[in-house]
mmCIF file of C-alpha atoms and ligand atoms in Angstrom:
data_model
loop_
_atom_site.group_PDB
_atom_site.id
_atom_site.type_symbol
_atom_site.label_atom_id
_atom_site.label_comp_id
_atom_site.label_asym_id
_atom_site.label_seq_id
_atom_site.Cartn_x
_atom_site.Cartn_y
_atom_site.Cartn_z
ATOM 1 C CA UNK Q 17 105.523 121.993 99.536
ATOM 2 C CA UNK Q 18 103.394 120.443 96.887
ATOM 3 C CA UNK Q 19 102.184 121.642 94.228
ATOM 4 C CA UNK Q 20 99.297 120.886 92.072
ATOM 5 C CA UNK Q 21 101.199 122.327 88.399
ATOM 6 C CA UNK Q 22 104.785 123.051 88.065
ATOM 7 C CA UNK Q 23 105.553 124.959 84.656
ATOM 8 C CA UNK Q 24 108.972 124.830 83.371
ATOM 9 C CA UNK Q 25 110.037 127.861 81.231
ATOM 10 C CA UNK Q 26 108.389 131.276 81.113
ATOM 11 C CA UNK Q 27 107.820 131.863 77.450
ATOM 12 C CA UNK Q 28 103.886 132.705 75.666
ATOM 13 C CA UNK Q 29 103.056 128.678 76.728
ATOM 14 C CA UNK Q 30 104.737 128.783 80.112
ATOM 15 C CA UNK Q 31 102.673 131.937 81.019
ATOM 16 C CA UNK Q 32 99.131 131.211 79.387
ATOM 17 C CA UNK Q 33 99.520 127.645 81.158
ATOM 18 C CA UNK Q 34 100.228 129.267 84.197
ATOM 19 C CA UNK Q 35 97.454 131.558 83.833
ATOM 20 C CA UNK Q 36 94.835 129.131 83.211
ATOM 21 C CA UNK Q 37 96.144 126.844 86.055
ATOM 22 C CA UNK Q 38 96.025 129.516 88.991
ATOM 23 C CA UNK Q 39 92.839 130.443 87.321
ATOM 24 C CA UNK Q 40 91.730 126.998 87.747
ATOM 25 C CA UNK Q 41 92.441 127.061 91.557
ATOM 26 C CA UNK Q 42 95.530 125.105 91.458
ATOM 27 C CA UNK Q 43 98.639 125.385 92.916
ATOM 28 C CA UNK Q 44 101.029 126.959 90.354
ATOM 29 C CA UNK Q 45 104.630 127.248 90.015
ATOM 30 C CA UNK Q 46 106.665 128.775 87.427
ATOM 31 C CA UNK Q 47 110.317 128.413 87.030
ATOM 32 C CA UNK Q 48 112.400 130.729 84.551
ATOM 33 C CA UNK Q 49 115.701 130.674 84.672
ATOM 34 C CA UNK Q 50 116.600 134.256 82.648
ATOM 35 C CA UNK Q 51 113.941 136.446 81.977
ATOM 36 C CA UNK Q 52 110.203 136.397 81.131
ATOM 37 C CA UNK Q 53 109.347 136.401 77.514
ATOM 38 C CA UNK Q 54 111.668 133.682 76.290
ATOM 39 C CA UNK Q 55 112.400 134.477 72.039
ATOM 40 C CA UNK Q 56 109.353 136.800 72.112
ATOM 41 C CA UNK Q 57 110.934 138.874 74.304
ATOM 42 C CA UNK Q 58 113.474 139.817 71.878
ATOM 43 C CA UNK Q 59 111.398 140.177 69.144
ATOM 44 C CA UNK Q 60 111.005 144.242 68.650
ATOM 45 C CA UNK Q 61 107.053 144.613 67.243
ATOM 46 C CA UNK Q 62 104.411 141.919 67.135
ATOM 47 C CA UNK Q 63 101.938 142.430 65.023
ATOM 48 C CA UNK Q 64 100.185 138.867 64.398
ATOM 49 C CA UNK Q 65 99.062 138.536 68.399
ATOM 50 C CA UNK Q 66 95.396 139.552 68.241
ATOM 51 C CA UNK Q 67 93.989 142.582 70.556
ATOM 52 C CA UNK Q 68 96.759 144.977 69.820
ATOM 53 C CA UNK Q 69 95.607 146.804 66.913
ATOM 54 C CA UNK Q 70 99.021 148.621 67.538
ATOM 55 C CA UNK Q 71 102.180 146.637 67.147
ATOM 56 C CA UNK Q 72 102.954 145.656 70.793
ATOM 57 C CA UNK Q 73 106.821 145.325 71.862
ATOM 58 C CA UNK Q 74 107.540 141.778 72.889
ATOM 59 C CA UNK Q 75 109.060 142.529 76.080
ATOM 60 C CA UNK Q 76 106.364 144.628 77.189
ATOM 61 C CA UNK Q 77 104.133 141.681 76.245
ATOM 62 C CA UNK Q 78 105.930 139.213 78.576
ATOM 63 C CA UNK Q 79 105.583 141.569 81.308
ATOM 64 C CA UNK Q 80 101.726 141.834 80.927
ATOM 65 C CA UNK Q 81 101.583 137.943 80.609
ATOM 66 C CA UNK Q 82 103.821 137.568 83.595
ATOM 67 C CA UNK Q 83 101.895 140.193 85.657
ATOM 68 C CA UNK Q 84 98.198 138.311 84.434
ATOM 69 C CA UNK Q 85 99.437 135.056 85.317
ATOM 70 C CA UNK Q 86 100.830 136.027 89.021
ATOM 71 C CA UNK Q 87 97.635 138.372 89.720
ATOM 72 C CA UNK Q 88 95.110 135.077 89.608
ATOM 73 C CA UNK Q 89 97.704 133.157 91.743
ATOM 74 C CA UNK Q 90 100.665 131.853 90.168
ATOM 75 C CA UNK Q 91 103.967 131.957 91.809
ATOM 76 C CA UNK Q 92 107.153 132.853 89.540
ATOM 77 C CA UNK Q 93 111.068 132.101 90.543
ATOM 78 C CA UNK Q 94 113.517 132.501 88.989
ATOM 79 C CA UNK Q 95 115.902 129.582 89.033
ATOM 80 C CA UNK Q 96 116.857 126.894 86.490
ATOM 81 C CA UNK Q 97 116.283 123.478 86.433
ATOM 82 C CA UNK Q 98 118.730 121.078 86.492
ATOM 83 C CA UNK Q 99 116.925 117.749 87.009
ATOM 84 C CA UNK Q 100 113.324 116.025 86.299
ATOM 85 C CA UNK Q 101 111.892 113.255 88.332
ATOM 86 C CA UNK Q 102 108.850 112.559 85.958
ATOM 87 C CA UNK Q 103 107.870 108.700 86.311
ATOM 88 C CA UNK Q 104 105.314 108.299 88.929
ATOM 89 C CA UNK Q 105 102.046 109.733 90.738
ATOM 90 C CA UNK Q 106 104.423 112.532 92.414
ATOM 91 C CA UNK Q 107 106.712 114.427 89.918
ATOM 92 C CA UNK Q 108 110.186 116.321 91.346
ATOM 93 C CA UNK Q 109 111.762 119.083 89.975
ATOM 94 C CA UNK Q 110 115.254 119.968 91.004
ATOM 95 C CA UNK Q 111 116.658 123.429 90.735
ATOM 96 C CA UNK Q 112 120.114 125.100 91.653
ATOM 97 C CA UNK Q 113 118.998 125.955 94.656
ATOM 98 C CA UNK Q 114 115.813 123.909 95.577
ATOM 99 C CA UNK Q 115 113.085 120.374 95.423
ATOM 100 C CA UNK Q 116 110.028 120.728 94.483
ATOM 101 C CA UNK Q 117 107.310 118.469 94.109
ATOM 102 C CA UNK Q 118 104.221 118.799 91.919
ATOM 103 C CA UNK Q 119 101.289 116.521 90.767
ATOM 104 C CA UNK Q 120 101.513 117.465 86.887
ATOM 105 C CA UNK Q 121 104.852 119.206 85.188
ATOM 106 C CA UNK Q 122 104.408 121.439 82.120
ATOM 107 C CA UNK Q 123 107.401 121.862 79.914
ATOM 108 C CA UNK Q 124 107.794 124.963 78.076
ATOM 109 C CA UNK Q 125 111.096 125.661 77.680
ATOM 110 C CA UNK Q 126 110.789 126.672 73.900
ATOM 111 C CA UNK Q 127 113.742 127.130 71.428
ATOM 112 C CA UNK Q 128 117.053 128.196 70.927
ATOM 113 C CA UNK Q 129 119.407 130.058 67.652
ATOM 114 C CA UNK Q 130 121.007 127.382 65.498
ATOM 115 C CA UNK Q 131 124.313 128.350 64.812
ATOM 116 C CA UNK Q 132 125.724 128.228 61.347
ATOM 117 C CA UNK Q 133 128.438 125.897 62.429
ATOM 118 C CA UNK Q 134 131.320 127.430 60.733
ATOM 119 C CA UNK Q 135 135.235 128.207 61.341
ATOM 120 C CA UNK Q 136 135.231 131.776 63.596
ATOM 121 C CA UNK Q 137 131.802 131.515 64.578
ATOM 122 C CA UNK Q 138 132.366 130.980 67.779
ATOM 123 C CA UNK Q 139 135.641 133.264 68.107
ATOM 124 C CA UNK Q 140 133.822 136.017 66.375
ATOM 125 C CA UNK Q 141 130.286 135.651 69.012
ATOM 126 C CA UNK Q 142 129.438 139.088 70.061
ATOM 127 C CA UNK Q 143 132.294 140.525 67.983
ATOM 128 C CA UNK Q 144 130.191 140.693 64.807
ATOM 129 C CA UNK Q 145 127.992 137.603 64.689
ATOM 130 C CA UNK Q 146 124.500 137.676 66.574
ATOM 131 C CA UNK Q 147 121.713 135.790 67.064
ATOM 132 C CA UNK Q 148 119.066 138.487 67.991
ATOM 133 C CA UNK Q 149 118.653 141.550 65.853
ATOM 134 C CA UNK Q 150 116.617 143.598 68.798
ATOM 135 C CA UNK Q 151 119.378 143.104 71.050
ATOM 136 C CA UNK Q 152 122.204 143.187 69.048
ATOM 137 C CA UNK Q 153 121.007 145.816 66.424
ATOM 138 C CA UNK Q 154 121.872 149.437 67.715
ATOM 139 C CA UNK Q 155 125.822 148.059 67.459
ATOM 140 C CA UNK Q 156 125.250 148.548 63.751
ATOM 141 C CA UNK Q 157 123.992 151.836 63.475
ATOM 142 C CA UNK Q 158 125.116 153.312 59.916
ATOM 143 C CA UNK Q 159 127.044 149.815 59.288
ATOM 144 C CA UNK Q 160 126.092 146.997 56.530
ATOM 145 C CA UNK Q 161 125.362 144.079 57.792
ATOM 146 C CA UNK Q 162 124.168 140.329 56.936
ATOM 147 C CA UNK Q 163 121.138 138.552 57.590
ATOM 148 C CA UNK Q 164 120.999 134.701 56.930
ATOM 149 C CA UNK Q 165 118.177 132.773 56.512
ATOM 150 C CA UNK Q 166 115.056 132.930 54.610
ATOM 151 C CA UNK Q 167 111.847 132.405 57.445
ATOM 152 C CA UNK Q 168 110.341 134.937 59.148
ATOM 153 C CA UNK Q 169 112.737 135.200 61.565
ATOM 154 C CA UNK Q 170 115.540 136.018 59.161
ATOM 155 C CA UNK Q 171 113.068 138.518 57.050
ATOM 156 C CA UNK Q 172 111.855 140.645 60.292
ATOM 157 C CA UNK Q 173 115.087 140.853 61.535
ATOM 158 C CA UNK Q 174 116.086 142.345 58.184
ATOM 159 C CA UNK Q 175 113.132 144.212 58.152
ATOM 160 C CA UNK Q 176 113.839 145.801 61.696
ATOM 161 C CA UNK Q 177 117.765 146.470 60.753
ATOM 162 C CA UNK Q 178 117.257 148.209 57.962
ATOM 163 C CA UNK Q 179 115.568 151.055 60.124
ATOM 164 C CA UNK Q 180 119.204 151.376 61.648
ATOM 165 C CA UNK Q 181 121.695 150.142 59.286
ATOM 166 C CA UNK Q 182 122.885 151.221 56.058
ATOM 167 C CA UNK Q 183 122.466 148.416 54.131
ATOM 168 C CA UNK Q 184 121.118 144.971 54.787
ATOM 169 C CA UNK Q 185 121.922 142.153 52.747
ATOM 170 C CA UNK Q 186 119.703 139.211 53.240
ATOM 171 C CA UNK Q 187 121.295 136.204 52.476
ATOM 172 C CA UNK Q 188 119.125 132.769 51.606
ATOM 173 C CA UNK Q 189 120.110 129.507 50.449
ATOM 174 C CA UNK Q 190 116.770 129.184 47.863
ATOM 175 C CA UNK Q 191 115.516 131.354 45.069
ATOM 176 C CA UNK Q 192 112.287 131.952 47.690
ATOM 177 C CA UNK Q 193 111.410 132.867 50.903
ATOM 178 C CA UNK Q 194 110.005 130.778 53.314
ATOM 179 C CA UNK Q 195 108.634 133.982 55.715
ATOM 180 C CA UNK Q 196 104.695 134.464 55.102
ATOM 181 C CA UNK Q 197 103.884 136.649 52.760
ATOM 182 C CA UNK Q 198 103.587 139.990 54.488
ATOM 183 C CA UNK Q 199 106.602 140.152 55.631
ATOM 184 C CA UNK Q 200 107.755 139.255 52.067
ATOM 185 C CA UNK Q 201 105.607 142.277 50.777
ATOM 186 C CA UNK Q 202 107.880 144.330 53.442
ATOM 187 C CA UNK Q 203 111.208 143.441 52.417
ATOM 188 C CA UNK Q 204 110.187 143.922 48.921
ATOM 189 C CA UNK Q 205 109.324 147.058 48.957
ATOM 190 C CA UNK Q 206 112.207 147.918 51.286
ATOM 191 C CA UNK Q 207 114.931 150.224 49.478
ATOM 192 C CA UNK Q 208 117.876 149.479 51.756
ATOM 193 C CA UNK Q 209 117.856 145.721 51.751
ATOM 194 C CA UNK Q 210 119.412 143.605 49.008
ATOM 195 C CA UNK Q 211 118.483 139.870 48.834
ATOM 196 C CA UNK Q 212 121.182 137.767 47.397
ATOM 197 C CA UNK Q 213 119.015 134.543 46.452
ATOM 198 C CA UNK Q 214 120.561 130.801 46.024
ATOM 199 C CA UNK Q 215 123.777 131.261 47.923
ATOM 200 C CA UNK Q 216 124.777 130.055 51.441
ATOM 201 C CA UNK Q 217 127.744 131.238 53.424
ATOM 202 C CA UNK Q 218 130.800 129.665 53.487
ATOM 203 C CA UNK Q 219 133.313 132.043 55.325
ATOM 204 C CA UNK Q 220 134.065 134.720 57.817
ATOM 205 C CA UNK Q 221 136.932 136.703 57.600
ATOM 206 C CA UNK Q 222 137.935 138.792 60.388
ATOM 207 C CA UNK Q 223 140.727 139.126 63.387
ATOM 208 C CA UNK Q 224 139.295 141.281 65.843
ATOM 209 C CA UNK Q 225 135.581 141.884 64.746
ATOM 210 C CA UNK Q 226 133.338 140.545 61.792
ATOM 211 C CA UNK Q 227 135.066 142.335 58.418
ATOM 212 C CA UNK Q 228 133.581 140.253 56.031
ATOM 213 C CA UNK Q 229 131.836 137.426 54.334
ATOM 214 C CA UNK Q 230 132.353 134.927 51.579
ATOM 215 C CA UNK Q 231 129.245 133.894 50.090
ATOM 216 C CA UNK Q 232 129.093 130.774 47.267
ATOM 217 C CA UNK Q 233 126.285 130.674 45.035
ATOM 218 C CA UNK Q 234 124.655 127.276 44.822
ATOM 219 C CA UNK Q 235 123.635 127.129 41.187
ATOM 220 C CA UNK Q 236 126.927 128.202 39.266
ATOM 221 C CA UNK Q 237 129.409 127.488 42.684
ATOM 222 C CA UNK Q 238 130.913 131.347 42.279
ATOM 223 C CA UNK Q 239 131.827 132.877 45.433
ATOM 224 C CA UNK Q 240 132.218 136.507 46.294
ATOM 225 C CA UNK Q 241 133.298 138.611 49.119
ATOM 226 C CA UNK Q 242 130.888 140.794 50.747
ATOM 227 C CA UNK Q 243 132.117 144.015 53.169
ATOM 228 C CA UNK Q 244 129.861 143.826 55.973
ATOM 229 C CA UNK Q 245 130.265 144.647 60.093
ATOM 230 C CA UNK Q 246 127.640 142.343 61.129
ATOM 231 C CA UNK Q 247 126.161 138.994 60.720
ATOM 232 C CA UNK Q 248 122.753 138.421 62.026
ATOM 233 C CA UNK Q 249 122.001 134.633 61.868
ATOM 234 C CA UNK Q 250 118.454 133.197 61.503
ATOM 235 C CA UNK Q 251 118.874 129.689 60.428
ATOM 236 C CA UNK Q 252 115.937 128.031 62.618
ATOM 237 C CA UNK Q 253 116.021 126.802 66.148
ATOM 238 C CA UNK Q 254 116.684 123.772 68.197
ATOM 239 C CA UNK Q 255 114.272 122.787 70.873
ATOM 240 C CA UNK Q 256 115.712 123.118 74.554
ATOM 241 C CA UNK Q 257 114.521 119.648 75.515
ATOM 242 C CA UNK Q 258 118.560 118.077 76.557
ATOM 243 C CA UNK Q 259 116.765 118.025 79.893
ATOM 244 C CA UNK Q 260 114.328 115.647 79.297
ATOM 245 C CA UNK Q 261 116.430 113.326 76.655
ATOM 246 C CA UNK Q 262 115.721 109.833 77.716
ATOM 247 C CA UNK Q 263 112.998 111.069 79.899
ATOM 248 C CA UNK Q 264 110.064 111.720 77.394
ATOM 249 C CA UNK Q 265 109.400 110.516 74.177
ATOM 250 C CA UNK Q 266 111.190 113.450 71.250
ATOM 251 C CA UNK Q 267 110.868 113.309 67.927
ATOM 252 C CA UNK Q 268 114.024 113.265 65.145
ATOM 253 C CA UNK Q 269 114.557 116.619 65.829
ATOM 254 C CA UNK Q 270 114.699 116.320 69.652
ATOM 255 C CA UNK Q 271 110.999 118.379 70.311
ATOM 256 C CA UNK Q 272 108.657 116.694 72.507
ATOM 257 C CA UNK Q 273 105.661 114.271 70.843
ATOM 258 C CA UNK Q 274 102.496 115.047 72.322
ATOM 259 C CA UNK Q 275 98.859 113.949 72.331
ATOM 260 C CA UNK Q 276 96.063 116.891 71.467
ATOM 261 C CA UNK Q 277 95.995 117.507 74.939
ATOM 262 C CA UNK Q 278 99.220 118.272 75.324
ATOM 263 C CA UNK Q 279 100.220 115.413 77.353
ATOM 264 C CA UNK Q 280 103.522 113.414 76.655
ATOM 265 C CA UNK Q 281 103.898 109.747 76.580
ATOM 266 C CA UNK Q 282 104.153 110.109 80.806
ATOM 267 C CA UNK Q 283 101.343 110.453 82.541
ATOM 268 C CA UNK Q 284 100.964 114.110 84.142
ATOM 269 C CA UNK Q 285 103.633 115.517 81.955
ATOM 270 C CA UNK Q 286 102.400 117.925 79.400
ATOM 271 C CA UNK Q 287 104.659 120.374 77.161
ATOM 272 C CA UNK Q 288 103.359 123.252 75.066
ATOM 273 C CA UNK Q 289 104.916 125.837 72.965
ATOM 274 C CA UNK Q 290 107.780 125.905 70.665
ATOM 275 C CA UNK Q 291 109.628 122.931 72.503
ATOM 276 C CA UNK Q 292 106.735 120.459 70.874
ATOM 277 C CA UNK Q 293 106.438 118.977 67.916
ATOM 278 C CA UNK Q 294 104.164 120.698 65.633
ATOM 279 C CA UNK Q 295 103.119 122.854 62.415
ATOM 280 C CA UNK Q 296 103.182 126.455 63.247
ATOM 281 C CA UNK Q 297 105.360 128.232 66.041
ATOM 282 C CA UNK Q 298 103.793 131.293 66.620
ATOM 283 C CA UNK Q 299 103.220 133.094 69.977
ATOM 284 C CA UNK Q 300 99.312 132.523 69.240
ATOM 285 C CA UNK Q 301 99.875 128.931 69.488
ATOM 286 C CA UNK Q 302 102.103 129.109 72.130
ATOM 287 C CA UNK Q 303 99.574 130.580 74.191
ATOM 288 C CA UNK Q 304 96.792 127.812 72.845
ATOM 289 C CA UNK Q 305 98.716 125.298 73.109
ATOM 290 C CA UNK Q 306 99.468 126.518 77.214
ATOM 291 C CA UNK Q 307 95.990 127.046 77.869
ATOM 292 C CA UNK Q 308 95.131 123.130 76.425
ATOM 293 C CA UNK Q 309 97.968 121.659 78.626
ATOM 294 C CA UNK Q 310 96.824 123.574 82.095
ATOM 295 C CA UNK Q 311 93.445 121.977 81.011
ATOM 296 C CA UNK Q 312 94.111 118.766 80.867
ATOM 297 C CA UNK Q 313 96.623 118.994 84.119
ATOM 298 C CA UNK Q 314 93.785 120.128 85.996
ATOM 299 C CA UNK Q 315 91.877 116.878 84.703
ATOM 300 C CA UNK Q 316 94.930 114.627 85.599
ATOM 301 C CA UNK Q 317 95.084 116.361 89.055
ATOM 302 C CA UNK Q 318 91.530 115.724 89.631
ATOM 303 C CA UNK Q 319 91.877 112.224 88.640
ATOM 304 C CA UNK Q 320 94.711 110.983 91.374
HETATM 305 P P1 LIG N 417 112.524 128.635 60.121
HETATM 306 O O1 LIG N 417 111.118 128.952 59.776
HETATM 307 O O2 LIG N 417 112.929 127.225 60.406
HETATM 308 O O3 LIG N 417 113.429 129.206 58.924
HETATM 309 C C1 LIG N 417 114.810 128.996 58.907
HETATM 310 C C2 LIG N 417 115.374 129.595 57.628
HETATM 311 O O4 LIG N 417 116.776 129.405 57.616
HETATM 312 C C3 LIG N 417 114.815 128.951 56.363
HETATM 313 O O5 LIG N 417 114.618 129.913 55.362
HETATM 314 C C4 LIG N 417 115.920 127.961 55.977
HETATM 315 O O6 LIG N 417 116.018 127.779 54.590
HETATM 316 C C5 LIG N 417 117.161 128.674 56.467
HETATM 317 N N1 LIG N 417 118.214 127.747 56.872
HETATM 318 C C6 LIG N 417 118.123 126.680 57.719
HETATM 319 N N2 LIG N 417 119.330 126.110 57.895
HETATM 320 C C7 LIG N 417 120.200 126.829 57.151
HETATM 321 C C8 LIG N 417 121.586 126.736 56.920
HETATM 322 N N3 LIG N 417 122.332 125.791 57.503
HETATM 323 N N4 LIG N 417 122.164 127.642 56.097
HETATM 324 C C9 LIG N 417 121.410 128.597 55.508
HETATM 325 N N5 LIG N 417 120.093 128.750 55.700
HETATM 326 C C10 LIG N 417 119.498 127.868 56.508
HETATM 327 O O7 LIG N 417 113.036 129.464 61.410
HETATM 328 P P2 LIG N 417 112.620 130.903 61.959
HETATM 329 O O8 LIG N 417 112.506 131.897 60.864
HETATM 330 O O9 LIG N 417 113.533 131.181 63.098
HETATM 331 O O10 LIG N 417 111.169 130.665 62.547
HETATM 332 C C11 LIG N 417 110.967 129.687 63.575
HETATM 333 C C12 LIG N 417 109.486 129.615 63.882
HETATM 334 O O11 LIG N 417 109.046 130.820 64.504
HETATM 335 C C13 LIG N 417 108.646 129.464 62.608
HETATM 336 O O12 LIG N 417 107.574 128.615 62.881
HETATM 337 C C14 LIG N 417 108.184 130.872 62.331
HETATM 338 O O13 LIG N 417 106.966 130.931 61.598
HETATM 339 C C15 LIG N 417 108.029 131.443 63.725
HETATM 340 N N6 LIG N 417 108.212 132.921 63.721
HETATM 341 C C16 LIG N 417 107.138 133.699 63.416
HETATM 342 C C17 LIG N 417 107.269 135.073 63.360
HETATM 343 C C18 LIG N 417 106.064 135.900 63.001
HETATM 344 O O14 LIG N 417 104.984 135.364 62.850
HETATM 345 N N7 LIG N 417 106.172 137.202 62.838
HETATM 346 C C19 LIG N 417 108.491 135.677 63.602
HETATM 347 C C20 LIG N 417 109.582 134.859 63.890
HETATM 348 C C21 LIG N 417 109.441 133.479 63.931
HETATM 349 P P3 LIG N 417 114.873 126.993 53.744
HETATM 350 O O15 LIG N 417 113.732 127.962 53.616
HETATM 351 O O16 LIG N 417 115.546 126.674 52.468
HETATM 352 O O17 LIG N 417 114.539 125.786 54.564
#
């Protein structure tokens, strides 16, 4: 079967591509290979995606996008993709189970949790440390726990705990925050989180579970030990683009160059989303950007 779009990932880009692509009357495939949403789907309120005057939950917003995008045409499987045939008129895209060929491939496969990289992280996974506050959180009911990080991420997710915990401690490696500035008024404001400014984290201590933390302060080198259950780490991302290393043209930090339209250095081949290089990763401009790639595939497909 060919198809005239095939959309890899099924995050805000993946979705808004897909919906203006089966809107545009082509044949549209979408391949996730967990669930719909991708990070927004664990984020717990959204309140910077215009129309919802209401916070809106961002699982329940993947589901709308998902439903939107299949009800004008576009077909959604779940499956993951192992392998990218891009050169050429006629792209392949190999799954676990399956071949499929497609006139234009749109990669959206987003971002991942960087890990802190230190001794017991990994032993200590899902025994204390987390990556996702909204799925992780209700573990830590009543407990103190540990946010790292200083962006937006790191400040909602302290935000969020601290409607659950007992104490949050959000821990950042500067004297300032990096999240925008109304989530900066929240924390703030917010009587059961402590910041502790200019340190960084240097251990874990723990057999079983997390049981606590050794922070080092950056300006005078002192480190203390802080009693916490939990560690919730929000350090940035890292693009999911090891698939198409070697295959498309990444920058430094391994997220895809692209033109305006979208398009990467291979003809037909667009990515959109939080897997591209760019200025501000927001669902908003995951959704542009989808909408601007699904444009210009239509062009390309028009065009061979
Ligand atoms: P981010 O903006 O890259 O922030 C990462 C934070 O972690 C920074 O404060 C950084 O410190 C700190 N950091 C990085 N490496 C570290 C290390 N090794 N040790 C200690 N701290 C470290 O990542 P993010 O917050 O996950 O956000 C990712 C993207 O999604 C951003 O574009 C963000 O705007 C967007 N986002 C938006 C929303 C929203 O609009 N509500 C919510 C979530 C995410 P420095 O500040 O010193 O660099």
């Amino acid at each position: 079967m060919m198809y005239d779009v095939i959309i890899v990932g099924g995050g805000p880009a993946g979705f808004a591509a897909a919906l203006y692509s089966a809107r545009a009357n082509l044949k549209t495939l979408l391949l996730e290979k967990l669930f719909s949403g991708g990070q927004m789907a664990t984020t717990d309120l959204i309140e910077n995606y215009p129309g919802f005057e209401e916070p809106i939950n961002g699982f329940d917003l993947a589901v709308q996008m998902e439903n939107q995008a299949k009800k004008y045409g576009t077909e959604v499987v779940n499956d993951e993709v192992i392998d990218l045939e891009l050169e050429g008129k006629i792209k392949t895209v190999k799954t676990t189970g399956k071949e499929y060929k497609s006139k234009t491939v749109i990669l959206s496969m987003g971002a991942f949790p960087r890990e802190l990289g230190l001794p017991g992280e990994n032993r200590l996974k899902g025994r204390g440390i987390s990556y996702c506050a909204t799925c992780d959180g209700s573990f830590y009911r009543d407990l103190d726990v540990a946010v790292i990080g200083g962006g937006d991420t790191a400040v909602e997710d302290a935000n969020y705990l601290s409607r659950l915990c007992k104490k949050v401690y959000l821990i950042h490696r500067r004297d300032s925050l990096r999240a925008t500035k109304a989530l900066q008024d929240e924390i703030f404001k917010n009587k059961k989180t402590e910041i502790v400014w200019d340190s960084v984290i240097t251990g874990i201590d723990g057999d079983e579970s997390v049981e606590s933390i050794t922070i080092k302060n950056v300006k005078t080198d002192s480190e203390t030990k802080l009693k916490v259950d939990g560690i919730f780490v929000a350090v940035g991302t890292i693009p999911n683009s090891d698939l198409v290393k070697n295959k498309v043209r990444l920058s430094k930090s391994n997220y895809i160059i692209t033109d305006e339209r979208m398009e990467t250095n291979i003809p037909g081949v667009f990515a959109c989303g939080d897997i591209r290089e760019k200025v501000l990763r927001q669902i908003i401009t995951a959704a542009s950007d989808g909408a601007i790639a699904a444009f210009f595939a239509e062009k390309h497909v028009g065009s061979i």
